[in-house]
Amino acid sequence: MISVRGFCDLNVFSNGENKTSLKSTCQALLDLGYRTVAINSIFNGSVFDTKKKKKKGEMQEKGDVVPPPANQDIIKEFKGKLDIYERLTVSFSTQLQAHKLSQSVNAKMYSILAVIPTTQVAFQYACSVMDVDLITFDPDDIGLVKCSRKMYNLAVDRGLSFEIMYMPAIRDSTARKNIIQLAHFYHAFGKSKHIVISSGAANPFHVRGPYDVINLGLLFGLSEEQSKCSITTACRFLLIKAAGRRLGKTIVIANKDVNIDKEPGKDNVIENDEVDQDFEEPVQKKLRQDCPESSIAPNIDT
Amino acid sequence: MYRFYYFDVSLELEQDTTEISAVYFKNHVMHLLNILFGEDGASTAVDVLKYDELSRRAILRCPSASYVKLRSSLTLCEKFNNIRCVYRIRNSSPCLLSLLNTSRGYNHY
């Protein structure tokens, strides 16, 4: 059962090589008060576009293009202090790339799957059909993706979340402008529902304390309650939904534990058998009504 | 309701070289407000009530209406004279006495 504690930062940038800066960033987040973190690996979906076969006899290379999650050692190091999840962000522009992503085995090993739609078609596909958890954007280039109220509400009804990163706003004034513009779009089109604020930090100097991030949410068009939710409740919602996506359809069976009433007569002080029967018979009757299987009914010696 | 908001901030630098006096500290804060909110933001009456040069820790005061502006300008600060820096806002409150301590830092078991 997933339990999400405390404040969450669901985007710690990792380029796969520099582990020391990743560790120091996680340590900085722990010191500031965050308790749930997701390490992000960004992947460009254009790799999925395969070249046409030149010769008839040539076989395409069969191998998963998506790299598997590689940060298990950091997760173990911070176990008990910080809950670290693995996240994959894929930028894609066509439905074909999205389809290949859904077929990739390694992509399913990540806890969170996020997408960056780079075209209008991709955005519509992500909001309506695609099986992902989070829709995000590239801070340096928001492109021509036009949000619409219908698309936003469709995504929200399906349980998707939208992400706003604050680290690019620290670093660069163009990115700051883009982020604030996008945040205001989300507010205008969707009343800022299901927004998650995360850092996108690559080193410890890029992370900010949780209450500072909550204050930034006010700049991004969120209300005070929505701001606090964006790093707590919305992140919890996202992680639970992501777990549901990975596990697929499940069946819940409510079962009575046979071992509990193995010897019911032992503790009874009253020796009157009739009283005992009164206690036990109604229970048995209830069982017969609800659970017709004989294996569930406990053996009660009367 | 409350006239002022008080901040307990400390400035952390990547390289611990330069000595920053109170004047330069305040200048930097005004500069940050200018970057994000322009001249109107820079005209807010921010006061440095106390400043410790060794730890670069200060008590700031601003009018209640400018609380969000000042806090977000401090959050979005990247550099101090080309040295990477971070403003760590330890505490903020409309009451000066309550800056002493807060239960947010406790481990609630």
GROMACS .gro file of C-alpha atoms in nm:
model
  411
    1MET     CA    1   0.000   0.000   0.000
    2ILE     CA    2   0.145   0.333  -0.102
    3SER     CA    3   0.174   0.589   0.175
    4VAL     CA    4   0.291   0.933   0.076
    5ARG     CA    5   0.434   1.139   0.358
    6GLY     CA    6   0.494   1.507   0.395
    7PHE     CA    7   0.590   1.750   0.122
    8CYS     CA    8   0.669   1.613  -0.221
    9ASP     CA    9   0.909   1.718  -0.491
   10LEU     CA   10   0.835   1.502  -0.789
   11ASN     CA   11   1.103   1.623  -1.029
   12VAL     CA   12   1.468   1.597  -0.936
   13PHE     CA   13   1.662   1.612  -1.259
   14SER     CA   14   1.908   1.335  -1.327
   15ASN     CA   15   2.106   1.299  -1.645
   16GLY     CA   16   2.210   0.947  -1.554
   17GLU     CA   17   2.576   1.019  -1.490
   18ASN     CA   18   2.640   1.256  -1.202
   19LYS     CA   19   2.536   1.072  -0.888
   20THR     CA   20   2.701   1.304  -0.635
   21SER     CA   21   2.497   1.608  -0.728
   22LEU     CA   22   2.186   1.391  -0.721
   23LYS     CA   23   2.270   1.270  -0.372
   24SER     CA   24   2.342   1.621  -0.246
   25THR     CA   25   2.017   1.746  -0.398
   26CYS     CA   26   1.823   1.471  -0.221
   27GLN     CA   27   2.003   1.555   0.103
   28ALA     CA   28   1.916   1.923   0.061
   29LEU     CA   29   1.552   1.832   0.005
   30LEU     CA   30   1.555   1.617   0.317
   31ASP     CA   31   1.702   1.902   0.522
   32LEU     CA   32   1.440   2.145   0.396
   33GLY     CA   33   1.153   1.923   0.502
   34TYR     CA   34   1.051   1.723   0.198
   35ARG     CA   35   0.970   1.358   0.256
   36THR     CA   36   0.880   1.230  -0.090
   37VAL     CA   37   1.096   1.277  -0.397
   38ALA     CA   38   1.094   1.143  -0.752
   39ILE     CA   39   1.411   1.122  -0.960
   40ASN     CA   40   1.337   1.220  -1.317
   41SER     CA   41   1.500   1.082  -1.631
   42ILE     CA   42   1.419   1.275  -1.945
   43PHE     CA   43   1.396   1.086  -2.269
   44ASN     CA   44   1.342   1.217  -2.619
   45GLY     CA   45   1.069   1.031  -2.799
   46SER     CA   46   1.205   1.098  -3.146
   47VAL     CA   47   1.429   0.794  -3.094
   48PHE     CA   48   1.121   0.583  -3.150
   49ASP     CA   49   1.104   0.692  -3.513
   50THR     CA   50   1.258   0.399  -3.694
   51LYS     CA   51   1.422   0.426  -4.032
   52LYS     CA   52   1.275   0.233  -4.319
   53LYS     CA   53   1.436  -0.099  -4.406
   54LYS     CA   54   1.679  -0.057  -4.690
   55LYS     CA   55   1.719  -0.422  -4.773
   56LYS     CA   56   1.457  -0.689  -4.744
   57GLY     CA   57   1.679  -0.920  -4.546
   58GLU     CA   58   1.785  -0.667  -4.281
   59MET     CA   59   1.619  -0.708  -3.943
   60GLN     CA   60   1.552  -0.412  -3.719
   61GLU     CA   61   1.740  -0.406  -3.392
   62LYS     CA   62   1.522  -0.560  -3.127
   63GLY     CA   63   1.587  -0.392  -2.799
   64ASP     CA   64   1.416  -0.154  -2.570
   65VAL     CA   65   1.525   0.198  -2.647
   66VAL     CA   66   1.406   0.326  -2.311
   67PRO     CA   67   1.674   0.283  -2.041
   68PRO     CA   68   1.568   0.104  -1.724
   69PRO     CA   69   1.559   0.290  -1.389
   70ALA     CA   70   1.914   0.309  -1.255
   71ASN     CA   71   1.891   0.482  -0.918
   72GLN     CA   72   1.821   0.195  -0.682
   73ASP     CA   73   2.135   0.262  -0.478
   74ILE     CA   74   2.025   0.614  -0.392
   75ILE     CA   75   1.680   0.488  -0.302
   76LYS     CA   76   1.832   0.239  -0.061
   77GLU     CA   77   2.062   0.500   0.087
   78PHE     CA   78   1.776   0.729   0.181
   79LYS     CA   79   1.540   0.456   0.291
   80GLY     CA   80   1.345   0.550   0.602
   81LYS     CA   81   1.427   0.918   0.563
   82LEU     CA   82   1.315   1.007   0.214
   83ASP     CA   83   1.074   0.810  -0.006
   84ILE     CA   84   1.229   0.817  -0.351
   85TYR     CA   85   1.040   0.714  -0.664
   86GLU     CA   86   1.164   0.674  -1.019
   87ARG     CA   87   1.007   0.886  -1.288
   88LEU     CA   88   1.036   0.886  -1.665
   89THR     CA   89   0.956   1.190  -1.876
   90VAL     CA   90   0.918   1.138  -2.248
   91SER     CA   91   0.876   1.410  -2.504
   92PHE     CA   92   0.680   1.298  -2.805
   93SER     CA   93   0.515   1.451  -3.108
   94THR     CA   94   0.324   1.175  -3.289
   95GLN     CA   95   0.084   0.898  -3.199
   96LEU     CA   96   0.330   0.640  -3.332
   97GLN     CA   97   0.591   0.744  -3.075
   98ALA     CA   98   0.328   0.726  -2.803
   99HIS     CA   99   0.230   0.378  -2.913
  100LYS     CA  100   0.591   0.259  -2.907
  101LEU     CA  101   0.633   0.406  -2.562
  102SER     CA  102   0.338   0.208  -2.434
  103GLN     CA  103   0.496  -0.108  -2.573
  104SER     CA  104   0.829  -0.052  -2.402
  105VAL     CA  105   0.897  -0.291  -2.115
  106ASN     CA  106   1.144  -0.066  -1.933
  107ALA     CA  107   0.901   0.223  -1.928
  108LYS     CA  108   0.667   0.017  -1.710
  109MET     CA  109   0.936  -0.020  -1.446
  110TYR     CA  110   0.920   0.347  -1.357
  111SER     CA  111   0.680   0.457  -1.087
  112ILE     CA  112   0.564   0.773  -1.261
  113LEU     CA  113   0.526   0.828  -1.633
  114ALA     CA  114   0.518   1.185  -1.756
  115VAL     CA  115   0.495   1.320  -2.108
  116ILE     CA  116   0.592   1.639  -2.283
  117PRO     CA  117   0.363   1.681  -2.585
  118THR     CA  118   0.541   1.895  -2.841
  119THR     CA  119   0.260   1.929  -3.093
  120GLN     CA  120  -0.111   2.001  -3.075
  121VAL     CA  121  -0.196   1.649  -3.192
  122ALA     CA  122   0.027   1.497  -2.928
  123PHE     CA  123  -0.131   1.712  -2.659
  124GLN     CA  124  -0.481   1.601  -2.759
  125TYR     CA  125  -0.369   1.240  -2.768
  126ALA     CA  126  -0.211   1.268  -2.423
  127CYS     CA  127  -0.518   1.429  -2.269
  128SER     CA  128  -0.773   1.194  -2.417
  129VAL     CA  129  -0.631   0.847  -2.469
  130MET     CA  130  -0.275   0.801  -2.354
  131ASP     CA  131  -0.207   0.602  -2.039
  132VAL     CA  132   0.016   0.842  -1.847
  133ASP     CA  133   0.011   1.018  -1.512
  134LEU     CA  134   0.146   1.364  -1.571
  135ILE     CA  135   0.159   1.620  -1.850
  136THR     CA  136   0.450   1.857  -1.833
  137PHE     CA  137   0.639   2.092  -2.063
  138ASP     CA  138   0.989   2.188  -2.167
  139PRO     CA  139   1.072   2.517  -1.993
  140ASP     CA  140   1.288   2.654  -2.270
  141ASP     CA  141   1.029   2.619  -2.540
  142ILE     CA  142   0.659   2.590  -2.466
  143GLY     CA  143   0.593   2.586  -2.839
  144LEU     CA  144   0.260   2.618  -3.009
  145VAL     CA  145   0.064   2.384  -2.787
  146LYS     CA  146  -0.267   2.554  -2.728
  147CYS     CA  147  -0.456   2.438  -2.427
  148SER     CA  148  -0.834   2.436  -2.436
  149ARG     CA  149  -1.087   2.407  -2.159
  150LYS     CA  150  -1.233   2.091  -2.309
  151MET     CA  151  -0.896   1.916  -2.329
  152TYR     CA  152  -0.797   2.024  -1.980
  153ASN     CA  153  -1.119   1.899  -1.824
  154LEU     CA  154  -1.094   1.576  -2.019
  155ALA     CA  155  -0.748   1.517  -1.878
  156VAL     CA  156  -0.858   1.604  -1.526
  157ASP     CA  157  -1.157   1.368  -1.547
  158ARG     CA  158  -0.922   1.087  -1.646
  159GLY     CA  159  -0.707   1.161  -1.344
  160LEU     CA  160  -0.409   1.324  -1.514
  161SER     CA  161  -0.215   1.600  -1.347
  162PHE     CA  162  -0.034   1.899  -1.491
  163GLU     CA  163   0.306   2.004  -1.371
  164ILE     CA  164   0.471   2.342  -1.319
  165MET     CA  165   0.845   2.351  -1.253
  166TYR     CA  166   0.996   2.640  -1.062
  167MET     CA  167   1.369   2.587  -1.112
  168PRO     CA  168   1.381   2.731  -1.463
  169ALA     CA  169   1.213   3.042  -1.323
  170ILE     CA  170   1.511   3.088  -1.094
  171ARG     CA  171   1.768   3.036  -1.363
  172ASP     CA  172   1.652   3.229  -1.664
  173SER     CA  173   1.421   3.521  -1.729
  174THR     CA  174   1.284   3.380  -2.058
  175ALA     CA  175   1.196   3.055  -1.888
  176ARG     CA  176   1.042   3.252  -1.603
  177LYS     CA  177   0.817   3.431  -1.850
  178ASN     CA  178   0.719   3.103  -2.016
  179ILE     CA  179   0.641   2.934  -1.688
  180ILE     CA  180   0.426   3.217  -1.560
  181GLN     CA  181   0.247   3.234  -1.895
  182LEU     CA  182   0.177   2.862  -1.891
  183ALA     CA  183   0.066   2.871  -1.529
  184HIS     CA  184  -0.177   3.146  -1.610
  185PHE     CA  185  -0.308   2.943  -1.905
  186TYR     CA  186  -0.377   2.656  -1.671
  187HIS     CA  187  -0.562   2.892  -1.444
  188ALA     CA  188  -0.762   3.046  -1.726
  189PHE     CA  189  -0.857   2.719  -1.893
  190GLY     CA  190  -0.883   2.485  -1.603
  191LYS     CA  191  -0.907   2.686  -1.280
  192SER     CA  192  -0.576   2.523  -1.184
  193LYS     CA  193  -0.718   2.184  -1.098
  194HIS     CA  194  -0.474   1.896  -1.040
  195ILE     CA  195  -0.164   2.111  -1.061
  196VAL     CA  196   0.159   1.976  -0.920
  197ILE     CA  197   0.451   2.212  -0.850
  198SER     CA  198   0.795   2.059  -0.859
  199SER     CA  199   1.150   2.178  -0.877
  200GLY     CA  200   1.330   2.021  -1.169
  201ALA     CA  201   1.642   2.085  -0.964
  202ALA     CA  202   1.980   1.953  -1.072
  203ASN     CA  203   2.184   2.068  -0.773
  204PRO     CA  204   2.117   2.173  -0.411
  205PHE     CA  205   2.124   2.545  -0.489
  206HIS     CA  206   1.814   2.511  -0.701
  207VAL     CA  207   1.580   2.373  -0.437
  208ARG     CA  208   1.361   2.589  -0.220
  209GLY     CA  209   1.181   2.524   0.103
  210PRO     CA  210   0.824   2.392   0.089
  211TYR     CA  211   0.666   2.708   0.226
  212ASP     CA  212   0.854   2.917  -0.030
  213VAL     CA  213   0.717   2.692  -0.303
  214ILE     CA  214   0.367   2.731  -0.161
  215ASN     CA  215   0.415   3.105  -0.186
  216LEU     CA  216   0.529   3.070  -0.548
  217GLY     CA  217   0.204   2.892  -0.619
  218LEU     CA  218   0.027   3.218  -0.551
  219LEU     CA  219   0.230   3.376  -0.831
  220PHE     CA  220   0.132   3.088  -1.058
  221GLY     CA  221  -0.236   3.169  -1.028
  222LEU     CA  222  -0.329   2.912  -0.766
  223SER     CA  223  -0.530   2.996  -0.457
  224GLU     CA  224  -0.371   2.952  -0.114
  225GLU     CA  225  -0.535   2.616  -0.060
  226GLN     CA  226  -0.447   2.496  -0.410
  227SER     CA  227  -0.088   2.605  -0.356
  228LYS     CA  228  -0.046   2.394  -0.049
  229CYS     CA  229  -0.226   2.105  -0.217
  230SER     CA  230   0.009   2.123  -0.515
  231ILE     CA  231   0.297   1.988  -0.312
  232THR     CA  232   0.101   1.762  -0.081
  233THR     CA  233  -0.240   1.628  -0.179
  234ALA     CA  234  -0.204   1.659  -0.555
  235CYS     CA  235   0.128   1.474  -0.544
  236ARG     CA  236  -0.026   1.201  -0.331
  237PHE     CA  237  -0.310   1.173  -0.580
  238LEU     CA  238  -0.060   1.144  -0.863
  239LEU     CA  239   0.144   0.871  -0.696
  240ILE     CA  240  -0.161   0.666  -0.610
  241LYS     CA  241  -0.297   0.700  -0.960
  242ALA     CA  242   0.040   0.599  -1.102
  243ALA     CA  243   0.041   0.290  -0.883
  244GLY     CA  244  -0.305   0.209  -1.011
  245ARG     CA  245  -0.188   0.246  -1.369
  246ARG     CA  246   0.098   0.003  -1.311
  247LEU     CA  247  -0.108  -0.256  -1.132
  248GLY     CA  248  -0.393  -0.247  -1.378
  249LYS     CA  249  -0.741  -0.374  -1.302
  250THR     CA  250  -0.754  -0.547  -0.967
  251ILE     CA  251  -1.010  -0.752  -0.775
  252VAL     CA  252  -1.061  -0.706  -0.403
  253ILE     CA  253  -1.172  -1.006  -0.199
  254ALA     CA  254  -1.282  -0.954   0.161
  255ASN     CA  255  -1.203  -1.268   0.353
  256LYS     CA  256  -1.260  -1.374   0.714
  257ASP     CA  257  -0.945  -1.503   0.875
  258VAL     CA  258  -1.004  -1.872   0.976
  259ASN     CA  259  -0.735  -1.875   1.245
  260ILE     CA  260  -0.889  -1.608   1.467
  261ASP     CA  261  -1.175  -1.819   1.614
  262LYS     CA  262  -1.007  -2.155   1.629
  263GLU     CA  263  -1.095  -2.208   1.999
  264PRO     CA  264  -1.375  -1.978   2.094
  265GLY     CA  265  -1.476  -2.167   2.407
  266LYS     CA  266  -1.147  -2.116   2.588
  267ASP     CA  267  -1.205  -1.766   2.717
  268ASN     CA  268  -1.570  -1.812   2.800
  269VAL     CA  269  -1.628  -1.809   3.176
  270ILE     CA  270  -1.996  -1.901   3.135
  271GLU     CA  271  -2.035  -2.274   3.116
  272ASN     CA  272  -2.389  -2.262   2.990
  273ASP     CA  273  -2.384  -2.419   2.648
  274GLU     CA  274  -2.709  -2.259   2.544
  275VAL     CA  275  -2.567  -1.912   2.589
  276ASP     CA  276  -2.268  -2.009   2.380
  277GLN     CA  277  -2.496  -2.132   2.110
  278ASP     CA  278  -2.681  -1.802   2.105
  279PHE     CA  279  -2.356  -1.617   2.051
  280GLU     CA  280  -2.237  -1.842   1.775
  281GLU     CA  281  -2.550  -1.923   1.580
  282PRO     CA  282  -2.627  -1.569   1.457
  283VAL     CA  283  -2.269  -1.540   1.335
  284GLN     CA  284  -2.297  -1.864   1.145
  285LYS     CA  285  -2.626  -1.759   0.987
  286LYS     CA  286  -2.473  -1.434   0.869
  287LEU     CA  287  -2.186  -1.623   0.714
  288ARG     CA  288  -2.420  -1.857   0.531
  289GLN     CA  289  -2.604  -1.563   0.378
  290ASP     CA  290  -2.300  -1.368   0.266
  291CYS     CA  291  -2.046  -1.633   0.177
  292PRO     CA  292  -2.186  -1.950   0.034
  293GLU     CA  293  -1.844  -2.113   0.000
  294SER     CA  294  -1.792  -2.369   0.270
  295SER     CA  295  -1.420  -2.302   0.292
  296ILE     CA  296  -1.475  -1.962   0.453
  297ALA     CA  297  -1.709  -2.074   0.732
  298PRO     CA  298  -1.503  -2.139   1.047
  299ASN     CA  299  -1.520  -2.466   1.233
  300ILE     CA  300  -1.694  -2.392   1.559
  301ASP     CA  301  -1.735  -2.668   1.810
  302THR     CA  302  -2.066  -2.630   1.986
  303MET     CA  303  -0.511   4.356   1.022
  304TYR     CA  304  -0.137   4.323   1.073
  305ARG     CA  305   0.074   4.616   0.976
  306PHE     CA  306   0.405   4.441   0.913
  307TYR     CA  307   0.536   4.099   0.824
  308TYR     CA  308   0.872   3.986   0.961
  309PHE     CA  309   1.116   3.744   0.799
  310ASP     CA  310   1.409   3.557   0.946
  311VAL     CA  311   1.630   3.490   0.643
  312SER     CA  312   1.981   3.377   0.585
  313LEU     CA  313   2.179   3.407   0.267
  314GLU     CA  314   2.380   3.102   0.168
  315LEU     CA  315   2.653   3.146  -0.090
  316GLU     CA  316   2.824   2.882  -0.296
  317GLN     CA  317   3.166   3.033  -0.226
  318ASP     CA  318   3.220   3.184   0.116
  319THR     CA  319   3.451   3.462   0.008
  320THR     CA  320   3.313   3.812   0.023
  321GLU     CA  321   3.204   4.004   0.330
  322ILE     CA  322   2.859   4.143   0.278
  323SER     CA  323   2.767   4.446   0.481
  324ALA     CA  324   2.412   4.536   0.576
  325VAL     CA  325   2.394   4.800   0.305
  326TYR     CA  326   2.489   4.556   0.030
  327PHE     CA  327   2.244   4.303   0.171
  328LYS     CA  328   1.957   4.549   0.156
  329ASN     CA  329   2.064   4.664  -0.187
  330HIS     CA  330   2.049   4.308  -0.311
  331VAL     CA  331   1.699   4.256  -0.169
  332MET     CA  332   1.576   4.572  -0.342
  333HIS     CA  333   1.744   4.457  -0.662
  334LEU     CA  334   1.557   4.125  -0.646
  335LEU     CA  335   1.227   4.305  -0.603
  336ASN     CA  336   1.316   4.521  -0.902
  337ILE     CA  337   1.391   4.218  -1.123
  338LEU     CA  338   1.064   4.047  -1.054
  339PHE     CA  339   0.819   4.332  -0.995
  340GLY     CA  340   0.983   4.638  -1.148
  341GLU     CA  341   1.001   4.982  -0.998
  342ASP     CA  342   0.671   4.940  -0.821
  343GLY     CA  343   0.800   4.634  -0.640
  344ALA     CA  344   1.131   4.799  -0.558
  345SER     CA  345   0.947   5.085  -0.392
  346THR     CA  346   0.805   4.863  -0.115
  347ALA     CA  347   0.935   4.966   0.225
  348VAL     CA  348   1.158   4.674   0.321
  349ASP     CA  349   1.364   4.727   0.636
  350VAL     CA  350   1.658   4.528   0.764
  351LEU     CA  351   1.601   4.528   1.138
  352LYS     CA  352   1.898   4.316   1.239
  353TYR     CA  353   2.188   4.182   1.038
  354ASP     CA  354   2.466   3.945   1.136
  355GLU     CA  355   2.759   3.970   0.896
  356LEU     CA  356   2.928   3.645   0.994
  357SER     CA  357   2.629   3.418   0.942
  358ARG     CA  358   2.464   3.651   0.684
  359ARG     CA  359   2.140   3.623   0.871
  360ALA     CA  360   1.889   3.907   0.887
  361ILE     CA  361   1.551   4.004   1.024
  362LEU     CA  362   1.355   4.179   0.750
  363ARG     CA  363   1.034   4.371   0.782
  364CYS     CA  364   0.785   4.462   0.511
  365PRO     CA  365   0.428   4.591   0.499
  366SER     CA  366   0.173   4.307   0.516
  367ALA     CA  367   0.044   4.379   0.167
  368SER     CA  368   0.388   4.314   0.014
  369TYR     CA  369   0.449   3.984   0.191
  370VAL     CA  370   0.391   3.765  -0.116
  371LYS     CA  371   0.604   3.992  -0.336
  372LEU     CA  372   0.900   3.997  -0.102
  373ARG     CA  373   0.888   3.628  -0.029
  374SER     CA  374   0.866   3.528  -0.394
  375SER     CA  375   1.149   3.767  -0.490
  376LEU     CA  376   1.371   3.608  -0.226
  377THR     CA  377   1.272   3.262  -0.346
  378LEU     CA  378   1.351   3.331  -0.710
  379CYS     CA  379   1.694   3.473  -0.642
  380GLU     CA  380   1.977   3.303  -0.823
  381LYS     CA  381   2.296   3.501  -0.787
  382PHE     CA  382   2.464   3.753  -0.566
  383ASN     CA  383   2.725   3.937  -0.773
  384ASN     CA  384   2.772   3.633  -0.996
  385ILE     CA  385   2.808   3.394  -0.704
  386ARG     CA  386   2.533   3.134  -0.684
  387CYS     CA  387   2.323   3.188  -0.374
  388VAL     CA  388   2.007   3.082  -0.198
  389TYR     CA  389   1.790   3.276   0.042
  390ARG     CA  390   1.676   3.036   0.313
  391ILE     CA  391   1.370   3.183   0.479
  392ARG     CA  392   1.379   3.021   0.819
  393ASN     CA  393   1.066   3.179   0.955
  394SER     CA  394   0.812   3.445   0.877
  395SER     CA  395   0.537   3.585   1.089
  396PRO     CA  396   0.331   3.897   1.148
  397CYS     CA  397   0.442   3.888   1.510
  398LEU     CA  398   0.809   3.953   1.577
  399LEU     CA  399   0.827   3.743   1.892
  400SER     CA  400   0.710   3.428   1.717
  401LEU     CA  401   1.017   3.430   1.493
  402LEU     CA  402   1.203   3.278   1.787
  403ASN     CA  403   1.078   2.930   1.723
  404THR     CA  404   0.821   2.732   1.530
  405SER     CA  405   0.690   2.382   1.564
  406ARG     CA  406   0.738   2.318   1.193
  407GLY     CA  407   1.091   2.202   1.256
  408TYR     CA  408   0.997   1.948   1.519
  409ASN     CA  409   0.983   1.577   1.450
  410HIS     CA  410   0.631   1.482   1.539
  411TYR     CA  411   0.637   1.115   1.618
   0.00000   0.00000   0.00000
